[in-house]
CSV table of C-alpha atoms and ligand atoms in Angstrom, one decimal:
chain,number,residue,atom,x,y,z
A,1,MET,CA,0.0,0.0,0.0
A,2,SER,CA,1.2,3.5,-0.6
A,3,GLU,CA,-0.9,5.5,1.9
A,4,ARG,CA,2.0,6.8,3.7
A,5,ALA,CA,2.6,10.1,5.4
A,6,GLN,CA,5.1,12.3,3.7
A,7,ALA,CA,7.2,13.2,6.7
A,8,ALA,CA,8.2,11.8,10.1
A,9,PRO,CA,8.8,13.8,13.2
A,10,GLY,CA,12.2,14.1,14.8
A,11,ARG,CA,13.6,12.1,17.6
A,12,ARG,CA,14.6,13.3,21.1
A,13,THR,CA,15.3,11.8,24.4
A,14,VAL,CA,12.7,11.9,27.1
A,15,MET,CA,14.1,11.6,30.6
A,16,GLY,CA,11.6,12.9,33.0
A,17,ALA,CA,10.9,16.4,31.9
A,18,GLY,CA,11.9,15.7,28.4
A,19,ALA,CA,14.9,17.3,26.8
A,20,ALA,CA,17.8,16.9,24.5
A,21,VAL,CA,17.7,16.0,20.8
A,22,VAL,CA,19.5,12.7,20.3
A,23,GLY,CA,18.8,9.2,19.1
A,24,ALA,CA,16.0,7.7,21.1
A,25,ALA,CA,13.1,8.3,23.5
A,26,ALA,CA,14.1,6.8,26.8
A,27,LEU,CA,12.1,5.7,29.8
A,28,GLY,CA,13.9,5.6,33.1
A,29,VAL,CA,17.3,5.1,31.7
A,30,THR,CA,19.4,3.5,34.4
A,31,GLY,CA,20.9,0.1,34.4
A,32,THR,CA,21.0,-2.2,31.4
A,33,ALA,CA,18.6,-4.4,29.5
A,34,ARG,CA,20.3,-7.4,30.9
A,35,ALA,CA,19.7,-6.1,34.4
A,36,ALA,CA,16.1,-5.5,33.6
A,37,GLU,CA,15.7,-9.0,32.3
A,38,LYS,CA,17.2,-10.3,35.5
A,39,ASN,CA,14.7,-8.1,37.4
A,40,ALA,CA,11.7,-9.5,35.5
A,41,GLY,CA,10.1,-12.0,37.8
A,42,THR,CA,11.2,-10.1,40.9
A,43,SER,CA,10.9,-6.3,40.9
A,44,ALA,CA,11.5,-5.1,37.3
A,45,GLY,CA,10.1,-1.6,37.6
A,46,HIS,CA,10.9,1.9,36.8
A,47,GLY,CA,14.5,2.6,36.1
A,48,ALA,CA,15.3,-0.9,35.0
A,49,GLY,CA,17.0,-0.1,31.7
A,50,HIS,CA,13.8,0.7,29.7
A,51,ARG,CA,14.5,2.6,26.6
A,52,LEU,CA,12.0,3.3,23.8
A,53,ASP,CA,13.7,3.8,20.5
A,54,LEU,CA,10.7,5.7,19.2
A,55,PRO,CA,10.3,9.2,17.7
A,56,VAL,CA,8.7,11.8,19.9
A,57,PRO,CA,5.9,12.8,19.7
A,58,THR,CA,5.1,9.1,19.2
A,59,VAL,CA,2.2,8.3,16.9
A,60,ILE,CA,0.2,5.3,18.2
A,61,GLY,CA,-2.2,3.7,15.7
A,62,HIS,CA,-5.3,3.3,17.8
A,63,ARG,CA,-6.7,-0.2,17.2
A,64,GLY,CA,-4.7,0.0,14.0
A,65,THR,CA,-6.2,2.7,11.8
A,66,SER,CA,-9.7,2.6,13.1
A,67,GLY,CA,-10.5,5.9,11.3
A,68,TYR,CA,-10.2,4.0,8.0
A,69,ARG,CA,-10.7,0.3,8.6
A,70,PRO,CA,-12.7,-1.9,11.0
A,71,GLU,CA,-10.7,-1.8,14.2
A,72,HIS,CA,-8.5,-4.6,15.4
A,73,THR,CA,-8.2,-6.4,12.1
A,74,LEU,CA,-5.0,-7.3,10.2
A,75,GLY,CA,-6.2,-4.9,7.5
A,76,SER,CA,-6.4,-2.1,10.1
A,77,TYR,CA,-2.9,-2.9,11.5
A,78,GLN,CA,-1.3,-3.2,8.1
A,79,LEU,CA,-2.6,0.2,7.0
A,80,ALA,CA,-1.3,1.7,10.2
A,81,LEU,CA,2.1,0.3,9.5
A,82,ASP,CA,2.0,1.3,5.9
A,83,MET,CA,1.1,4.9,6.9
A,84,GLY,CA,4.1,5.0,9.1
A,85,ALA,CA,2.5,4.8,12.6
A,86,HIS,CA,5.3,4.4,15.1
A,87,ILE,CA,3.5,1.8,17.2
A,88,ILE,CA,0.3,-0.1,16.7
A,89,GLU,CA,-2.3,-0.9,19.4
A,90,GLN,CA,-4.0,-4.2,20.3
A,91,ASP,CA,-6.6,-4.6,23.0
A,92,LEU,CA,-6.7,-8.2,24.3
A,93,VAL,CA,-9.6,-10.4,25.6
A,94,PRO,CA,-9.7,-14.2,26.0
A,95,THR,CA,-11.7,-17.0,24.3
A,96,ARG,CA,-13.3,-19.8,26.3
A,97,ASP,CA,-10.3,-22.0,25.6
A,98,GLY,CA,-7.8,-19.3,26.8
A,99,HIS,CA,-6.6,-17.8,23.5
A,100,LEU,CA,-5.9,-14.1,23.5
A,101,VAL,CA,-7.7,-12.3,20.7
A,102,CYS,CA,-7.7,-8.7,19.6
A,103,ARG,CA,-11.0,-6.9,20.4
A,104,HIS,CA,-11.6,-3.7,22.2
A,105,GLU,CA,-13.9,-5.6,24.6
A,106,ASN,CA,-15.3,-9.1,25.1
A,107,ASP,CA,-18.7,-8.0,23.9
A,108,ILE,CA,-18.4,-8.7,20.1
A,109,THR,CA,-21.9,-7.7,19.1
A,110,ALA,CA,-20.9,-4.4,17.4
A,111,THR,CA,-17.6,-5.4,15.9
A,112,THR,CA,-18.4,-8.8,14.3
A,113,ASP,CA,-21.2,-10.5,12.3
A,114,VAL,CA,-22.1,-12.8,15.2
A,115,ALA,CA,-25.7,-11.7,15.2
A,116,ASP,CA,-26.0,-13.1,11.7
A,117,HIS,CA,-25.0,-16.6,12.8
A,118,PRO,CA,-28.1,-18.6,13.8
A,119,GLU,CA,-25.9,-21.3,15.3
A,120,PHE,CA,-24.8,-18.8,18.0
A,121,ALA,CA,-28.2,-17.3,18.6
A,122,SER,CA,-28.5,-19.0,22.0
A,123,ARG,CA,-25.2,-17.6,23.2
A,124,ARG,CA,-26.7,-14.1,23.4
A,125,THR,CA,-26.8,-13.2,27.1
A,126,THR,CA,-26.6,-10.4,29.6
A,127,LYS,CA,-23.5,-10.1,31.8
A,128,THR,CA,-22.2,-7.5,34.2
A,129,VAL,CA,-18.7,-6.5,33.2
A,130,ASP,CA,-16.9,-4.1,35.5
A,131,GLY,CA,-20.2,-3.0,37.0
A,132,THR,CA,-22.0,-2.5,33.7
A,133,ALA,CA,-24.8,-4.7,32.5
A,134,LEU,CA,-24.3,-5.7,28.8
A,135,THR,CA,-26.4,-7.8,26.5
A,136,GLY,CA,-24.8,-9.5,23.5
A,137,TRP,CA,-22.3,-12.1,22.6
A,138,PHE,CA,-19.0,-12.4,24.5
A,139,THR,CA,-15.6,-13.8,23.6
A,140,GLU,CA,-15.3,-15.9,26.7
A,141,ASP,CA,-18.3,-18.0,25.5
A,142,PHE,CA,-16.7,-19.0,22.3
A,143,THR,CA,-13.8,-21.3,21.5
A,144,LEU,CA,-11.2,-19.9,19.2
A,145,ALA,CA,-12.4,-22.2,16.4
A,146,GLU,CA,-15.9,-20.8,16.8
A,147,LEU,CA,-14.7,-17.2,16.9
A,148,LYS,CA,-12.8,-17.8,13.7
A,149,THR,CA,-16.0,-18.4,11.8
A,150,LEU,CA,-17.0,-14.8,12.4
A,151,ARG,CA,-16.0,-11.7,10.4
A,152,ALA,CA,-15.1,-8.3,11.7
A,153,LYS,CA,-17.2,-5.2,10.9
A,154,GLU,CA,-17.1,-1.4,11.5
A,155,ARG,CA,-18.1,-0.5,15.1
A,156,ILE,CA,-19.5,3.0,14.3
A,157,PRO,CA,-21.0,2.8,10.8
A,158,GLY,CA,-23.1,5.9,11.5
A,159,ASN,CA,-19.9,7.9,11.8
A,160,ARG,CA,-17.7,6.0,9.4
A,161,GLN,CA,-19.9,4.8,6.6
A,162,LYS,CA,-16.9,4.4,4.3
A,163,ASN,CA,-15.3,1.8,6.6
A,164,THR,CA,-18.3,-0.5,6.1
A,165,LEU,CA,-16.9,-1.2,2.6
A,166,TYR,CA,-14.5,-3.6,4.5
A,167,ASP,CA,-17.2,-5.3,6.6
A,168,GLY,CA,-16.7,-9.1,6.4
A,169,ARG,CA,-13.2,-8.9,4.9
A,170,TRP,CA,-11.1,-9.9,7.9
A,171,GLU,CA,-11.3,-12.4,10.8
A,172,VAL,CA,-10.8,-11.6,14.5
A,173,PRO,CA,-7.0,-11.9,14.8
A,174,THR,CA,-5.3,-13.8,17.6
A,175,PHE,CA,-2.5,-11.9,19.4
A,176,GLU,CA,-0.2,-14.7,18.3
A,177,GLU,CA,-1.1,-14.0,14.6
A,178,VAL,CA,-0.3,-10.3,15.2
A,179,LEU,CA,3.1,-11.2,16.7
A,180,ARG,CA,3.8,-13.4,13.6
A,181,TRP,CA,2.7,-10.6,11.3
A,182,ALA,CA,4.8,-8.1,13.2
A,183,ASP,CA,7.9,-10.3,13.0
A,184,ARG,CA,7.3,-10.9,9.2
A,185,GLU,CA,6.8,-7.2,8.5
A,186,GLY,CA,9.8,-6.4,10.7
A,187,ARG,CA,12.0,-8.7,8.7
A,188,ARG,CA,10.7,-7.3,5.4
A,189,ARG,CA,11.4,-3.8,6.5
A,190,SER,CA,14.6,-4.5,8.4
A,191,LYS,CA,13.1,-2.6,11.3
A,192,PRO,CA,11.0,-3.8,14.3
A,193,VAL,CA,7.3,-3.3,14.2
A,194,TRP,CA,6.3,-1.9,17.6
A,195,LEU,CA,3.1,-3.1,19.3
A,196,TYR,CA,1.1,-1.4,22.2
A,197,VAL,CA,-0.8,-4.1,24.0
A,198,GLU,CA,-3.7,-3.6,26.5
A,199,THR,CA,-5.1,-6.1,28.9
A,200,LYS,CA,-8.9,-5.6,28.9
A,201,HIS,CA,-11.0,-6.2,32.0
A,202,PRO,CA,-8.2,-8.2,33.7
A,203,THR,CA,-10.0,-8.6,37.1
A,204,TYR,CA,-13.2,-9.7,35.5
A,205,PHE,CA,-11.4,-12.4,33.4
A,206,ARG,CA,-9.3,-13.6,36.4
A,207,GLY,CA,-12.6,-14.2,38.2
A,208,LEU,CA,-13.6,-16.5,35.4
A,209,GLY,CA,-10.4,-18.4,35.6
A,210,LEU,CA,-9.1,-16.7,32.4
A,211,GLY,CA,-6.2,-14.6,33.8
A,212,LEU,CA,-4.8,-12.5,30.9
A,213,GLU,CA,-1.3,-11.7,32.1
A,214,GLU,CA,0.2,-15.2,32.3
A,215,PRO,CA,-0.7,-16.3,28.7
A,216,LEU,CA,0.3,-12.8,27.5
A,217,ALA,CA,3.7,-13.1,29.2
A,218,LYS,CA,4.1,-16.6,27.7
A,219,LEU,CA,3.5,-15.3,24.2
A,220,LEU,CA,5.9,-12.3,24.8
A,221,ARG,CA,8.6,-14.7,25.8
A,222,ARG,CA,7.9,-17.0,22.9
A,223,TYR,CA,8.3,-14.1,20.5
A,224,GLY,CA,11.2,-12.4,22.3
A,225,ARG,CA,9.2,-9.4,23.4
A,226,HIS,CA,9.7,-9.8,27.1
A,227,ARG,CA,12.8,-7.6,27.5
A,228,ALA,CA,13.1,-4.0,28.8
A,229,GLN,CA,14.1,-2.9,25.3
A,230,SER,CA,11.7,-5.1,23.3
A,231,PRO,CA,9.6,-3.2,20.7
A,232,LEU,CA,6.4,-3.4,22.7
A,233,ILE,CA,4.6,-1.4,25.4
A,234,LEU,CA,2.1,-3.0,27.8
A,235,GLN,CA,-0.9,-1.1,29.1
A,236,SER,CA,-3.9,-1.5,31.3
A,237,PHE,CA,-6.6,0.6,33.0
A,238,GLU,CA,-6.1,-1.7,36.1
A,239,PRO,CA,-2.9,-0.9,38.0
A,240,SER,CA,-2.8,-4.4,39.4
A,241,SER,CA,-2.6,-5.8,35.9
A,242,VAL,CA,0.4,-3.6,35.1
A,243,GLN,CA,2.0,-4.7,38.4
A,244,ARG,CA,1.4,-8.3,37.7
A,245,LEU,CA,3.0,-8.0,34.3
A,246,SER,CA,6.0,-6.2,35.8
A,247,LYS,CA,6.7,-9.4,37.7
A,248,LEU,CA,6.4,-11.6,34.6
A,249,VAL,CA,8.3,-9.7,32.0
A,250,ALA,CA,10.6,-6.6,31.7
A,251,THR,CA,8.7,-5.2,28.7
A,252,PRO,CA,7.9,-1.4,29.3
A,253,ARG,CA,4.5,-0.6,30.9
A,254,ILE,CA,2.0,2.2,30.9
A,255,VAL,CA,-0.9,2.8,33.3
A,256,LEU,CA,-4.0,4.0,31.6
A,257,LEU,CA,-6.2,6.6,33.3
A,258,SER,CA,-9.8,7.3,32.7
A,259,GLY,CA,-11.4,10.7,33.3
A,260,ALA,CA,-11.5,12.8,36.5
A,261,GLY,CA,-13.7,11.2,39.1
A,262,SER,CA,-13.3,7.7,37.8
A,263,LYS,CA,-11.8,4.7,39.6
A,264,PRO,CA,-9.9,1.7,38.2
A,265,TRP,CA,-12.1,-1.4,38.4
A,266,ASP,CA,-9.5,-3.3,40.4
A,267,PHE,CA,-9.6,-0.6,43.0
A,268,VAL,CA,-13.4,-1.0,43.1
A,269,ALA,CA,-13.0,-4.8,43.4
A,270,THR,CA,-10.5,-4.6,46.3
A,271,GLY,CA,-11.9,-1.6,48.1
A,272,ASP,CA,-8.9,0.6,47.4
A,273,PRO,CA,-10.3,4.1,48.1
A,274,ARG,CA,-8.1,5.9,45.6
A,275,THR,CA,-9.5,7.4,42.5
A,276,THR,CA,-8.0,8.7,39.2
A,277,ASP,CA,-7.8,12.1,40.8
A,278,ASP,CA,-5.5,10.6,43.5
A,279,LEU,CA,-3.4,8.9,41.0
A,280,ILE,CA,-2.6,12.1,39.0
A,281,ARG,CA,-1.4,13.9,42.2
A,282,PRO,CA,2.4,13.7,42.9
A,283,ALA,CA,2.0,10.8,45.4
A,284,GLY,CA,0.0,8.8,42.9
A,285,LEU,CA,2.4,9.5,40.1
A,286,LYS,CA,5.3,8.4,42.3
A,287,TRP,CA,3.5,5.2,43.1
A,288,MET,CA,2.9,4.4,39.4
A,289,ALA,CA,6.5,5.3,38.6
A,290,SER,CA,7.5,2.5,41.0
A,291,TYR,CA,6.3,-0.2,38.6
A,292,ALA,CA,5.5,1.6,35.3
A,293,GLN,CA,7.4,3.8,32.9
A,294,GLY,CA,4.5,6.0,31.8
A,295,ILE,CA,0.8,6.9,31.9
A,296,GLY,CA,-1.9,6.9,29.3
A,297,PRO,CA,-4.4,9.6,30.4
A,298,THR,CA,-7.5,10.8,28.6
A,299,LEU,CA,-6.8,14.0,26.7
A,300,ASP,CA,-9.2,15.8,29.0
A,301,LEU,CA,-6.7,15.2,31.9
A,302,ILE,CA,-4.1,17.1,29.8
A,303,ILE,CA,-6.4,19.9,28.7
A,304,PRO,CA,-9.9,19.9,30.3
A,305,LYS,CA,-12.9,21.2,28.3
A,306,ASP,CA,-15.5,23.8,29.4
A,307,ALA,CA,-19.2,23.3,29.3
A,308,SER,CA,-19.3,24.2,25.6
A,309,GLY,CA,-16.7,21.6,24.8
A,310,ARG,CA,-13.9,24.0,24.1
A,311,LEU,CA,-10.4,23.5,25.5
A,312,THR,CA,-9.4,25.4,28.6
A,313,GLU,CA,-6.0,25.7,30.2
A,314,PRO,CA,-3.7,22.7,30.4
A,315,THR,CA,-3.4,21.0,33.8
A,316,THR,CA,0.0,20.4,35.5
A,317,LEU,CA,-0.2,16.7,34.7
A,318,VAL,CA,2.5,16.7,32.0
A,319,ARG,CA,4.9,18.6,34.2
A,320,ASP,CA,4.1,16.5,37.3
A,321,ALA,CA,4.4,13.1,35.4
A,322,HIS,CA,7.6,14.1,33.8
A,323,ALA,CA,9.0,15.1,37.2
A,324,GLU,CA,8.5,11.4,38.2
A,325,GLY,CA,10.1,10.2,35.0
A,326,LEU,CA,6.9,9.0,33.5
A,327,VAL,CA,6.1,9.6,29.8
A,328,LEU,CA,2.6,10.5,28.7
A,329,HIS,CA,0.7,8.9,25.9
A,330,PRO,CA,-2.8,10.3,26.1
A,331,TYR,CA,-5.8,9.0,24.1
A,332,THR,CA,-7.6,9.4,21.6
A,333,MET,CA,-7.5,11.9,18.7
A,334,ARG,CA,-10.0,11.4,15.9
A,335,ASN,CA,-10.5,13.7,12.9
A,336,GLU,CA,-14.3,13.9,12.9
A,337,ASN,CA,-16.1,17.0,14.2
A,338,THR,CA,-18.1,15.0,16.7
A,339,PHE,CA,-14.9,13.9,18.5
A,340,LEU,CA,-13.0,17.2,18.4
A,341,PRO,CA,-12.9,20.0,20.9
A,342,ALA,CA,-15.6,22.5,19.9
A,343,GLU,CA,-13.3,25.2,18.6
A,344,PHE,CA,-11.8,22.8,16.0
A,345,ARG,CA,-15.2,21.7,14.5
A,346,ARG,CA,-15.9,22.9,11.0
A,347,GLY,CA,-19.3,23.0,9.4
A,348,THR,CA,-22.4,21.3,10.7
A,349,ASP,CA,-21.9,17.6,9.7
A,350,PRO,CA,-20.7,15.8,12.9
A,351,ASN,CA,-19.0,13.1,10.8
A,352,ALA,CA,-17.1,15.5,8.5
A,353,TYR,CA,-13.5,16.2,9.4
A,354,GLY,CA,-12.8,19.3,11.4
A,355,ASP,CA,-9.5,21.1,12.1
A,356,ALA,CA,-7.7,18.1,13.4
A,357,PHE,CA,-4.3,19.7,12.8
A,358,GLY,CA,-5.3,22.5,15.1
A,359,ALA,CA,-6.3,20.1,17.8
A,360,PHE,CA,-3.1,18.0,17.5
A,361,ALA,CA,-1.1,21.2,17.7
A,362,ALA,CA,-2.8,22.2,20.9
A,363,TYR,CA,-2.2,18.8,22.5
A,364,PHE,CA,1.4,18.5,21.3
A,365,ALA,CA,2.2,22.0,22.7
A,366,THR,CA,1.6,20.7,26.2
A,367,GLY,CA,4.7,18.5,26.0
A,368,ILE,CA,3.1,15.1,25.8
A,369,ASP,CA,5.4,12.3,24.5
A,370,GLY,CA,2.9,10.7,22.1
A,371,ILE,CA,-0.7,10.3,21.3
A,372,PHE,CA,-3.2,7.5,20.4
A,373,SER,CA,-5.0,8.4,17.1
A,374,ASP,CA,-7.6,6.7,14.9
A,375,ASN,CA,-5.9,8.6,12.0
A,376,PRO,CA,-2.2,8.0,12.2
A,377,ASP,CA,-1.5,9.7,8.9
A,378,THR,CA,-2.9,12.9,10.1
A,379,ALA,CA,-1.1,12.5,13.5
A,380,LEU,CA,2.2,11.9,11.7
A,381,LEU,CA,1.9,15.1,9.7
A,382,ALA,CA,0.9,17.0,12.8
A,383,ALA,CA,3.9,15.5,14.7
A,384,ALA,CA,6.2,16.5,11.9
A,385,ASP,CA,4.8,20.1,12.0
A,386,PHE,CA,5.4,20.2,15.7
A,387,ALA,CA,8.9,18.7,15.5
A,388,GLY,CA,9.8,21.3,12.8
A,389,LYS,CA,8.8,24.2,15.0
B,1,G3P,O1,-5.4,2.2,25.4
B,1,G3P,C1,-5.4,3.5,25.0
B,1,G3P,C2,-6.8,3.8,24.6
B,1,G3P,O2,-7.0,2.8,23.6
B,1,G3P,C3,-7.7,3.6,25.7
B,1,G3P,O3,-9.0,3.6,25.4
B,1,G3P,O4,-11.0,2.3,25.4
B,1,G3P,O5,-9.9,2.8,23.3
B,1,G3P,O6,-9.0,1.1,24.9
B,1,G3P,P1,-9.7,2.4,24.7
B,2,CA,CA1,-6.8,0.5,24.2
């Protein structure tokens, strides 16, 4: 494919507050990769030789290129790579027989054609996942062989009608298939393909006897992505999942943060009184820096919006997180008006593109280290603009 951004941003080293222009973005650069590997299984945490050889700002292909293809398909990942995304995201959930597959959540009603399969009609059910009642079909009720009879489709056809052209084209990929694809593409390009891998609903799945972290760590070891300098970043909204992973592999880790007032589900489950608001204070950031190398906050934690949806003043989160040596990879930038801050919307069609470059510029100006985007080509051009300033 030739849909590739014309320019790539520069590289610089990020050490805490972010600074000098040299070869690589670094996370907690102390010790060596060998030391970090040794630490894995004991206390591999911040400062254990993690070093991300990625451009900054780093462009993360959110669920691949979900602005252009049905999310979490090999087609979506391939296009992200061809566009030049620096790192490509997978969200992971398990099947009934314990295989890890790439879906944003275990409810596959909206992203597959499962409703069109009469043989699975009786599997439709209502479950409570992380406190929310959901009715539909769920990956944990399907074997991998059954799941492989389904086809992926566009999640939000009302917003992204063009993407429905690709409905039915791809299967639900396993994470192992993605690892093989990444290895193959890496060899072809003589350059590693970076992956950004999230454990979804880890407490919920552990309760079903389908813990995510152990099979994930096993795959990372099998494919040589378990080291501090492996081309892969692990992420979770549940700090305990990130901590568990830190004991299994040395691969770099990011703690995801939902909006102000929210609470990680593992905190709810264990009665931990802290909220996201506590985690973004200096003590919370210091705590996360003891086992992770960065955070993935919502964009609203970087620049809150007012009641009309316009951006206000940036918070101190970038400065405070950098002070603890944490990088920031906020989520998610999308080009359509409906997803943009109000001042960047153009015209009256909610699904038309607005001034996405203006919004990217506002977010990059805060000093963030990277960004998740459904439109990696736009993000790359915006990052190049920013790096050229
Ligand atoms: O993982 C970063 C971003 O993808 C978090 O949001 O809900 O799209 O997984 P979500
Ligand atoms: Ca995600």
